[in-house]
CSV table of C-alpha atoms and ligand atoms in Angstrom, one decimal:
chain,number,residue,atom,x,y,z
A,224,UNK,CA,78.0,-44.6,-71.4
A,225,UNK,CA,78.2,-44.2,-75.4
A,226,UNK,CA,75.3,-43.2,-77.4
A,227,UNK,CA,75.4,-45.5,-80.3
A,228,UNK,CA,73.2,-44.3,-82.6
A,229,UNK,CA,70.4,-41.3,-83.3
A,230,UNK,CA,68.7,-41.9,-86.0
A,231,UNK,CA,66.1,-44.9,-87.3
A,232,UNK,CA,66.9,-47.7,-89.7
A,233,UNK,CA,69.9,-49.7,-91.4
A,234,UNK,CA,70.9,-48.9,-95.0
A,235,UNK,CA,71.5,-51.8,-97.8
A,236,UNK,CA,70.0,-55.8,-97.7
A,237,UNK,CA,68.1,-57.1,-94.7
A,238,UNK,CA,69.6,-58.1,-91.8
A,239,UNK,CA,68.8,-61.6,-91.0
A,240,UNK,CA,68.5,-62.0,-86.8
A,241,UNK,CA,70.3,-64.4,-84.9
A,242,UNK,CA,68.1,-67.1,-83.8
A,243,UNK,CA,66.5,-65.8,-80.8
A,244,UNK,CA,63.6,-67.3,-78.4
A,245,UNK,CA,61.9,-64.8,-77.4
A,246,UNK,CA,59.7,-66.1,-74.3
A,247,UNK,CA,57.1,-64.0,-73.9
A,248,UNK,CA,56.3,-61.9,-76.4
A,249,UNK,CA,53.9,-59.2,-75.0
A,250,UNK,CA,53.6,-55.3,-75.0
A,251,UNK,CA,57.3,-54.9,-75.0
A,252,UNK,CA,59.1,-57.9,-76.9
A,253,UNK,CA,56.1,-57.4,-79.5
A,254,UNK,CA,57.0,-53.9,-79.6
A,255,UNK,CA,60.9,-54.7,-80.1
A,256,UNK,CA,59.6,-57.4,-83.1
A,257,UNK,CA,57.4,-54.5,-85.1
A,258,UNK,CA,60.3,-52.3,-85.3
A,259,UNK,CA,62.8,-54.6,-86.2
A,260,UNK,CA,59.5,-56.4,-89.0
A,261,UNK,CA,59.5,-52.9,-90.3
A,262,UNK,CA,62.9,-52.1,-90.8
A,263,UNK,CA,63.1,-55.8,-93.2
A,264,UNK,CA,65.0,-57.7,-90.2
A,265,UNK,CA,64.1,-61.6,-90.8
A,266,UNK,CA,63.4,-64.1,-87.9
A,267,UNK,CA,62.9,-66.8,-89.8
A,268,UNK,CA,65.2,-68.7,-87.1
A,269,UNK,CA,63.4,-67.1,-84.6
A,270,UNK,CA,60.2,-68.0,-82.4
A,271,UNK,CA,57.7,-66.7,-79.7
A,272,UNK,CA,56.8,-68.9,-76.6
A,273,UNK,CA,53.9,-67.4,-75.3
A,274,UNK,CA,51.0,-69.6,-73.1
A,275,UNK,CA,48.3,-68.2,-74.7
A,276,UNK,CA,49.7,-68.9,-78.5
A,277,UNK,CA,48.5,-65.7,-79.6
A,278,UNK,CA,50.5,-65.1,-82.8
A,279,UNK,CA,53.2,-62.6,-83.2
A,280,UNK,CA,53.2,-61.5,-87.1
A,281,UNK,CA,56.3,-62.4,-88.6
A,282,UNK,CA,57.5,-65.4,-85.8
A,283,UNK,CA,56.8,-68.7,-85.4
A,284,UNK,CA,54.3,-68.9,-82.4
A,285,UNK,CA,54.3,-71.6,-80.2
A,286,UNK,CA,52.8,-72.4,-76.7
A,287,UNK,CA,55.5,-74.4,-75.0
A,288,UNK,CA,59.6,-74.5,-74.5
A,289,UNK,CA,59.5,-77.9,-75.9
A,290,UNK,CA,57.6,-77.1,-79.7
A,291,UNK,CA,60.7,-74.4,-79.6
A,292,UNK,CA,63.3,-76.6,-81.5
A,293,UNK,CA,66.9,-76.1,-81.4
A,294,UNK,CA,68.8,-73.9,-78.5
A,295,UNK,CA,68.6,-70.3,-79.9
A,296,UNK,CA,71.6,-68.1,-79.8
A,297,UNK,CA,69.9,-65.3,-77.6
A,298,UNK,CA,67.0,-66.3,-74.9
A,299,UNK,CA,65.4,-63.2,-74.8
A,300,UNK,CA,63.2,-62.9,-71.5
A,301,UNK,CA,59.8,-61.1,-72.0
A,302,UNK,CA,57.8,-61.6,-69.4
A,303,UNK,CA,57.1,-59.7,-66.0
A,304,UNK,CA,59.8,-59.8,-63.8
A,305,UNK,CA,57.7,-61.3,-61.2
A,306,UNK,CA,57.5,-64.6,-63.2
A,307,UNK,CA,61.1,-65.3,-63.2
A,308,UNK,CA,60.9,-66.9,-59.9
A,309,UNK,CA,58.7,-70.2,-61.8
A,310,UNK,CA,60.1,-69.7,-65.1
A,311,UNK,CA,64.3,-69.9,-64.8
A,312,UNK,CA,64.9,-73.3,-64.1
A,313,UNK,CA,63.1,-74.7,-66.8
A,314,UNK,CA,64.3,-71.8,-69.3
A,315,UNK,CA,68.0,-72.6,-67.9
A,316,UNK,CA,68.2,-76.0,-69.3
A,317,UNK,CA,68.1,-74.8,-72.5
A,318,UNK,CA,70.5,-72.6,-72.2
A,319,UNK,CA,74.2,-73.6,-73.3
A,320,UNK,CA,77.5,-72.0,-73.7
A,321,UNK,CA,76.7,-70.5,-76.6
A,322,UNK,CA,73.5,-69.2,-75.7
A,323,UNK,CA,73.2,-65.3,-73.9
A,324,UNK,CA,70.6,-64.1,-72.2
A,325,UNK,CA,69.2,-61.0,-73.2
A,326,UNK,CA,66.6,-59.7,-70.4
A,327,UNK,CA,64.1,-56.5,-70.8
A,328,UNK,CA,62.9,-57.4,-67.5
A,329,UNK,CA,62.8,-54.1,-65.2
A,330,UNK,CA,65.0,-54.5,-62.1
A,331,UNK,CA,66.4,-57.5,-62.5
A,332,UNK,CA,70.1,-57.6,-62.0
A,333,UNK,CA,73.0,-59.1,-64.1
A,334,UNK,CA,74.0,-60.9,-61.0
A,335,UNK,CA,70.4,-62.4,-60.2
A,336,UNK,CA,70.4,-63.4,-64.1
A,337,UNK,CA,74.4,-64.9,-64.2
A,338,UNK,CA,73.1,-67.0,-60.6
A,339,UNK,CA,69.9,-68.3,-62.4
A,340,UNK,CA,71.4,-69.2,-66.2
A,341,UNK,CA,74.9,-70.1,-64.9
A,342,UNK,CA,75.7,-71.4,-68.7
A,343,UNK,CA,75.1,-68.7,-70.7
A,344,UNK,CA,77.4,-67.6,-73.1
A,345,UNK,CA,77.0,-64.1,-71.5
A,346,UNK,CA,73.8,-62.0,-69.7
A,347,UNK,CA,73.3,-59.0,-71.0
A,348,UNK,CA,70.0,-56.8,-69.9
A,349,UNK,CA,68.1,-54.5,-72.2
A,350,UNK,CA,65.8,-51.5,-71.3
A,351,UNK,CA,63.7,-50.7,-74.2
A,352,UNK,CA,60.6,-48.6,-74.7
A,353,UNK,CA,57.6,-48.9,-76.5
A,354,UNK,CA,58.5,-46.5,-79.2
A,355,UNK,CA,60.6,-49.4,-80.5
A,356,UNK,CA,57.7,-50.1,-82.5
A,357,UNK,CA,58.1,-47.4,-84.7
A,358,UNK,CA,61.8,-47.5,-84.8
A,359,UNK,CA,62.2,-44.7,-82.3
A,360,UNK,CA,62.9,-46.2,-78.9
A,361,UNK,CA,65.1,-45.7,-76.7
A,362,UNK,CA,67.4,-48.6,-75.6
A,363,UNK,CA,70.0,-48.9,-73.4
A,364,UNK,CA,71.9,-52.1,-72.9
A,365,UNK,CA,74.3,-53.8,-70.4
A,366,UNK,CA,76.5,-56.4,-69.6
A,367,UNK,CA,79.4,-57.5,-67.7
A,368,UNK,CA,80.3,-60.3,-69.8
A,369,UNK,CA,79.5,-60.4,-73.3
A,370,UNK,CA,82.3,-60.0,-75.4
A,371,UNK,CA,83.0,-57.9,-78.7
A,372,UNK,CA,81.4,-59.8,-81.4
A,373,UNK,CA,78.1,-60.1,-79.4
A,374,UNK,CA,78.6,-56.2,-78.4
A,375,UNK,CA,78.7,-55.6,-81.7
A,376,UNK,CA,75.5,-58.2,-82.4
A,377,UNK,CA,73.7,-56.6,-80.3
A,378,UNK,CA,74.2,-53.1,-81.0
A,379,UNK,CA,73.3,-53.8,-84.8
A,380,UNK,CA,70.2,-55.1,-83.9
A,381,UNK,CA,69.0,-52.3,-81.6
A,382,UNK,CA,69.9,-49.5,-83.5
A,383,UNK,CA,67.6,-50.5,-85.8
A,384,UNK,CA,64.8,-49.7,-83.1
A,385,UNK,CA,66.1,-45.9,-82.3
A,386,UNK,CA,68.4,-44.3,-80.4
A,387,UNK,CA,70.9,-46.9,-78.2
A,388,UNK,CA,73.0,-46.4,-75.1
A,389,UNK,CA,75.4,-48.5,-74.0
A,390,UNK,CA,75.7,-48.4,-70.5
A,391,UNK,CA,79.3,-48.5,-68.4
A,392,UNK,CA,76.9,-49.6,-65.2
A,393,UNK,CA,73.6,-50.6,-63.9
A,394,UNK,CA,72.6,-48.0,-62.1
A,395,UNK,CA,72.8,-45.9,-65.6
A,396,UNK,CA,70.6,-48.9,-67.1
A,397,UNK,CA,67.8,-48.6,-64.6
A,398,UNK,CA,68.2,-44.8,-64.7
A,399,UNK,CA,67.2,-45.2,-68.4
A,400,UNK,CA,64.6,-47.6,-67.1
A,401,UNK,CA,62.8,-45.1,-64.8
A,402,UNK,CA,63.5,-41.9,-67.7
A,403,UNK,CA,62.8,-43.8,-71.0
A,404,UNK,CA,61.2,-47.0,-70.2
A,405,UNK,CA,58.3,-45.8,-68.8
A,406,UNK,CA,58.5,-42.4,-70.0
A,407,UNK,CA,56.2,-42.8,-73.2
A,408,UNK,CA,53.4,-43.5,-70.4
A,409,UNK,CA,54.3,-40.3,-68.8
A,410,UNK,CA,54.4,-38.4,-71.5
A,411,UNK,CA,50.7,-39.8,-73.1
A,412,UNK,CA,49.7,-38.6,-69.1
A,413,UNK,CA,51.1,-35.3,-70.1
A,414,UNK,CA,49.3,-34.7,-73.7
A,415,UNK,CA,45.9,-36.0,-71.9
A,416,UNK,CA,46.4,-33.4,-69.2
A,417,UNK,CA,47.2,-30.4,-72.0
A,418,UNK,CA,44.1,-32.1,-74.2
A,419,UNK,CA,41.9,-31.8,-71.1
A,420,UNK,CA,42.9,-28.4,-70.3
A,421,UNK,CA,42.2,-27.7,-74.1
A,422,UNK,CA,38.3,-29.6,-73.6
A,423,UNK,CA,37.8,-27.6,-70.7
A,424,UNK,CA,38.1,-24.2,-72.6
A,425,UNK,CA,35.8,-25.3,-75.0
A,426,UNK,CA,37.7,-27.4,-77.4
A,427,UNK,CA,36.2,-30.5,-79.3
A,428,UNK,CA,37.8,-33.7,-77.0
A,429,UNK,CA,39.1,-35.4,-79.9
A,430,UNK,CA,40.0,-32.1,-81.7
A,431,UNK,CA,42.1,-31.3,-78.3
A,432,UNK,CA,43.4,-34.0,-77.9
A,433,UNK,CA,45.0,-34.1,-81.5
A,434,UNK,CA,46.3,-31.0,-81.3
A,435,UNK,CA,48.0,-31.8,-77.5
A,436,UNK,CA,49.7,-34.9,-79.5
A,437,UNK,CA,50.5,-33.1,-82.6
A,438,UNK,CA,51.9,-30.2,-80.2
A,439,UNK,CA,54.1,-32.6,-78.1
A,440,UNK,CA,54.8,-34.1,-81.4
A,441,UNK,CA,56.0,-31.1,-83.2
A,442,UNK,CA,58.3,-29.9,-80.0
A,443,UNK,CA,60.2,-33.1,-79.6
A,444,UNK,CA,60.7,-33.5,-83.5
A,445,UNK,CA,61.9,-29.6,-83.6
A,446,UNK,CA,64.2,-30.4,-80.8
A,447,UNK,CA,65.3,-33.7,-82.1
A,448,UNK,CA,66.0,-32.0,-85.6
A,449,UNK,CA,68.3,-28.7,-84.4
A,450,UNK,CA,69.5,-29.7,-81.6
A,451,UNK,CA,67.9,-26.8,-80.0
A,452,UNK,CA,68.2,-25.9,-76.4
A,453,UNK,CA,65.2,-26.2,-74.1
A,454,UNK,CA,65.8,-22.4,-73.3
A,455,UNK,CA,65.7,-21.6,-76.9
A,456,UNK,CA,62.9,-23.1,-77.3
A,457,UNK,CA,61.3,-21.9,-74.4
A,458,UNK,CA,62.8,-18.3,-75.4
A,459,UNK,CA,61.5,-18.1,-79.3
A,460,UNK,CA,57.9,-19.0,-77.3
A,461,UNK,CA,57.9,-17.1,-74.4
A,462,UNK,CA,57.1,-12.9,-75.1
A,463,UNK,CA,57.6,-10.5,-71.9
A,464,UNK,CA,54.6,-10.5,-70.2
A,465,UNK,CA,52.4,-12.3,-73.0
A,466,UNK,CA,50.4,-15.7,-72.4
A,467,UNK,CA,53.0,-18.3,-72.4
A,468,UNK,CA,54.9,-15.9,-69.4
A,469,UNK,CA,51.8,-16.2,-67.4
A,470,UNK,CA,51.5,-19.9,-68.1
A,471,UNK,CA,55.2,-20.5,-67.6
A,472,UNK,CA,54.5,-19.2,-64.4
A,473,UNK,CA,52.3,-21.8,-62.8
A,474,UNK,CA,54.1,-24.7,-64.7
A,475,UNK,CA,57.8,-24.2,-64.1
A,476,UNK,CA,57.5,-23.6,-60.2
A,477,UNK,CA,56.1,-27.2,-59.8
A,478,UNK,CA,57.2,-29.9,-62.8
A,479,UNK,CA,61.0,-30.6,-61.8
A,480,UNK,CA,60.0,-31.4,-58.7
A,481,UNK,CA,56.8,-33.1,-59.7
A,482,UNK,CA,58.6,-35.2,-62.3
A,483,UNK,CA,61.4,-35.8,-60.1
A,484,UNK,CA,59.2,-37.5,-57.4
A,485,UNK,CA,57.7,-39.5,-60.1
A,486,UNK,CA,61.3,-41.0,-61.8
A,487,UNK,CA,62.0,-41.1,-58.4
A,488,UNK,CA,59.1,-43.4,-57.2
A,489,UNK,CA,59.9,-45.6,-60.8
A,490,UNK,CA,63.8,-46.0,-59.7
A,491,UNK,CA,62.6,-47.3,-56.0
A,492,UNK,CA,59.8,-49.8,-57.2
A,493,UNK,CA,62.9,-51.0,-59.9
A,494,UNK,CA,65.5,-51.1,-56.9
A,495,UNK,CA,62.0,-53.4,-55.0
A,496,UNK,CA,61.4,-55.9,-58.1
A,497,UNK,CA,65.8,-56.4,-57.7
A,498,UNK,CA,65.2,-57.3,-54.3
A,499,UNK,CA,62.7,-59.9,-55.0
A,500,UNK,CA,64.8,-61.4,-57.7
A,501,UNK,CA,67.6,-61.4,-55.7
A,502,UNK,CA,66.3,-63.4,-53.0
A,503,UNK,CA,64.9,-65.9,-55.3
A,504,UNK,CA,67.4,-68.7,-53.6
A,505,UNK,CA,67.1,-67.6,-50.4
A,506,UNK,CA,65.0,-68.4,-47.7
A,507,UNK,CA,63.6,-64.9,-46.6
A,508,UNK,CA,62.9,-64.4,-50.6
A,509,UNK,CA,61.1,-68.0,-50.6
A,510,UNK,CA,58.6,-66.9,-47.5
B,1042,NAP,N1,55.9,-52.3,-71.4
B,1042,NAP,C1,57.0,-51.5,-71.4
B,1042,NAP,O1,56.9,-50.4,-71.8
B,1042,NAP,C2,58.3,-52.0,-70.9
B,1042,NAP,C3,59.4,-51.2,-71.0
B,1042,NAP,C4,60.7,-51.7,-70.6
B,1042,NAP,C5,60.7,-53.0,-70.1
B,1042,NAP,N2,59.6,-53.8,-70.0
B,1042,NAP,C6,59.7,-55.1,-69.4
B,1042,NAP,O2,59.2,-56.0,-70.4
B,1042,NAP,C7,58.6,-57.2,-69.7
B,1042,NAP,C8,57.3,-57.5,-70.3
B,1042,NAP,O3,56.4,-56.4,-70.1
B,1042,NAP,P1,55.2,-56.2,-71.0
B,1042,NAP,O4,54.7,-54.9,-70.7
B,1042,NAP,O5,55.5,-56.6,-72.5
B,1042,NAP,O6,54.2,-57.3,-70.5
B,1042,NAP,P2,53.0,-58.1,-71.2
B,1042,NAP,O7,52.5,-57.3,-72.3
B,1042,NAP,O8,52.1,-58.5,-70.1
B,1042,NAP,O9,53.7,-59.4,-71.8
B,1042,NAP,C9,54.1,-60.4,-71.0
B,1042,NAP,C10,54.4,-61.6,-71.8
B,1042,NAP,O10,54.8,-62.7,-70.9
B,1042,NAP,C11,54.2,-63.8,-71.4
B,1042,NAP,N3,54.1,-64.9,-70.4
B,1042,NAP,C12,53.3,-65.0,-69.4
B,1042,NAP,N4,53.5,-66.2,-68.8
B,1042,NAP,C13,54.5,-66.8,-69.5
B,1042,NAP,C14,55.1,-68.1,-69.3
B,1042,NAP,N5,54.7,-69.0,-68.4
B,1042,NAP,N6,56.0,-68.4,-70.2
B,1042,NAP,C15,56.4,-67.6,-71.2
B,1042,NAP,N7,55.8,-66.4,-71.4
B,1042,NAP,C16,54.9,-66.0,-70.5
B,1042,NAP,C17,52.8,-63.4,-71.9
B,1042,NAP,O11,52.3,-64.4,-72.7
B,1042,NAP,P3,50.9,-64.2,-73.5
B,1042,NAP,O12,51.1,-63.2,-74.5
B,1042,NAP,O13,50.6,-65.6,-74.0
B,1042,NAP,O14,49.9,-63.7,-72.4
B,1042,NAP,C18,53.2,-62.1,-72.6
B,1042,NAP,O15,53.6,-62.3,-73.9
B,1042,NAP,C19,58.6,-56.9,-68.3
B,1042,NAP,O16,59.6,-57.6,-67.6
B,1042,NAP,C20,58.9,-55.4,-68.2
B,1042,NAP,O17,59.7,-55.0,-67.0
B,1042,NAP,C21,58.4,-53.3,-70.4
């Protein structure tokens, strides 16, 4: 696993994107387009298939595989996983040699994706978060096949978006999944909990709640910026005896194992929507 970059943003003239379909263009894939809007990146040979049409600022939008035009060099899946069933055989016959697949979809394994899109160029799956949007995601990215120059494609584009980790296996890829995927919902769950705690002792709600996100804000961006330890932290908080010790006291007992269960349940529903897409061909998968 190699950590390709840290920081946000690409220095000098825009970078102009391949030519990328990205079908279904949602939470996540709109989240992926924002960052990479922000930081200049031009997809004018780019466009959005999405049923409902609802534009996506800076694409072409369009309703159907057919208005799409020309094969794109990267198909990039956005939809659920669960749709991939109904929507790979059409996608696959626009998908050439020179075409790779690039999939966000949770779960879904190289293998499924190489069996499905038996043409591609290369299949190389992607496990972003939301923070992408603001150019600090977390990414990390996989494939068995793709070869230098589409490494190297690749991992220009997504730095752009944050922090990117190029993964030696899947396993690593759906650890990310389970950690960084879904951990900006967990950690929203976690400044609501401390902004409630905040509302119960008497605290303005929306007061408390800014100061729960500013506080969460400020730790991660103090530890982002020295490269503190979490025990230093902790430590240059923590007095003998004072208020953060008797806090400290009820919190640190329970969270590691509390947030273990919970990447824990993440990782087993991922290994679950594999499964299904696995057995896409066969006959238990089809009952
Ligand atoms: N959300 C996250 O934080 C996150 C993180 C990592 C990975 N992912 C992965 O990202 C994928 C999308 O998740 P999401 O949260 O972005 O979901 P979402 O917001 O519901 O977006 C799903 C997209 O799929 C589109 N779609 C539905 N039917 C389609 C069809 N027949 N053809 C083409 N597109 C179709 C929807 O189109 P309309 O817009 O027209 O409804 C929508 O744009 C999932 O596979 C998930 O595992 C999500």
């Amino acid at each position: 696993m190699s950590v390709v970059n840290v920081t946000a943003g690409p220095a000098g003239s825009p970078v102009l994107a391949p030519s990328i379909w990205f079908v279904g263009c949602g939470n996540m894939a709109g989240a992926m387009v924002e960052g990479w809007r922000s930081a200049g990146v031009d997809f004018s040979q780019s466009v959005a298939i999405r049923p409902s049409g609802t534009p996506v600022p800076g694409l072409r939008t369009v309703q159907t595989l057919g208005e799409a035009g020309r094969p794109p060099e990267l198909l990039l899946l956005g939809f659920k996983p669960q749709m991939l069933r109904e929507l790979a055989p059409g996608l696959a016959n626009w998908v050439t040699s020179r075409t790779a697949v690039v999939s966000i979809l949770a779960g879904v394994e190289v293998a499924t994706l190489r069996e499905l899109f038996p043409r591609a160029q290369a299949v190389v799956r992607v496990m972003p978060n939301v923070a992408c949007a603001i150019r600090r995601g977390v990414t990390g990215l996989y494939s068995a096949d793709a070869d230098e120059a589409l490494r190297t494609r690749l991992r220009q584009l997504f730095m752009i978006l944050g922090l990117t980790v190029e993964c030696t296996n899947e396993a690593e890829l759906a650890t990310i999944g389970s950690v960084a995927g879904a951990g900006p919902a967990y950690v929203a769950r976690f400044i609501e909990a401390l902004a409630r705690a905040g509302e119960a002792r008497g605290l303005d709600p929306q007061l408390s709640l800014t100061i729960a996100r500013e506080t969460v804000f400020g730790t991660g961006w103090l530890a982002a910026t020295t490269g503190a330890e979490m025990d230093e932290i902790v430590r240059r908080v923590r007095s003998p005896n004072g208020t953060t010790a008797a806090g400290l006291a009820v919190l640190e007992p329970e969270l590691p194992a509390l947030v273990g269960r919970t990447i824990d349940a993440a990782a087993r529903r991922g290994a679950e929507l594999a499964a299904a897409a696995r057995a896409i061909d066969s006959p238990e998968g089809a009952a």
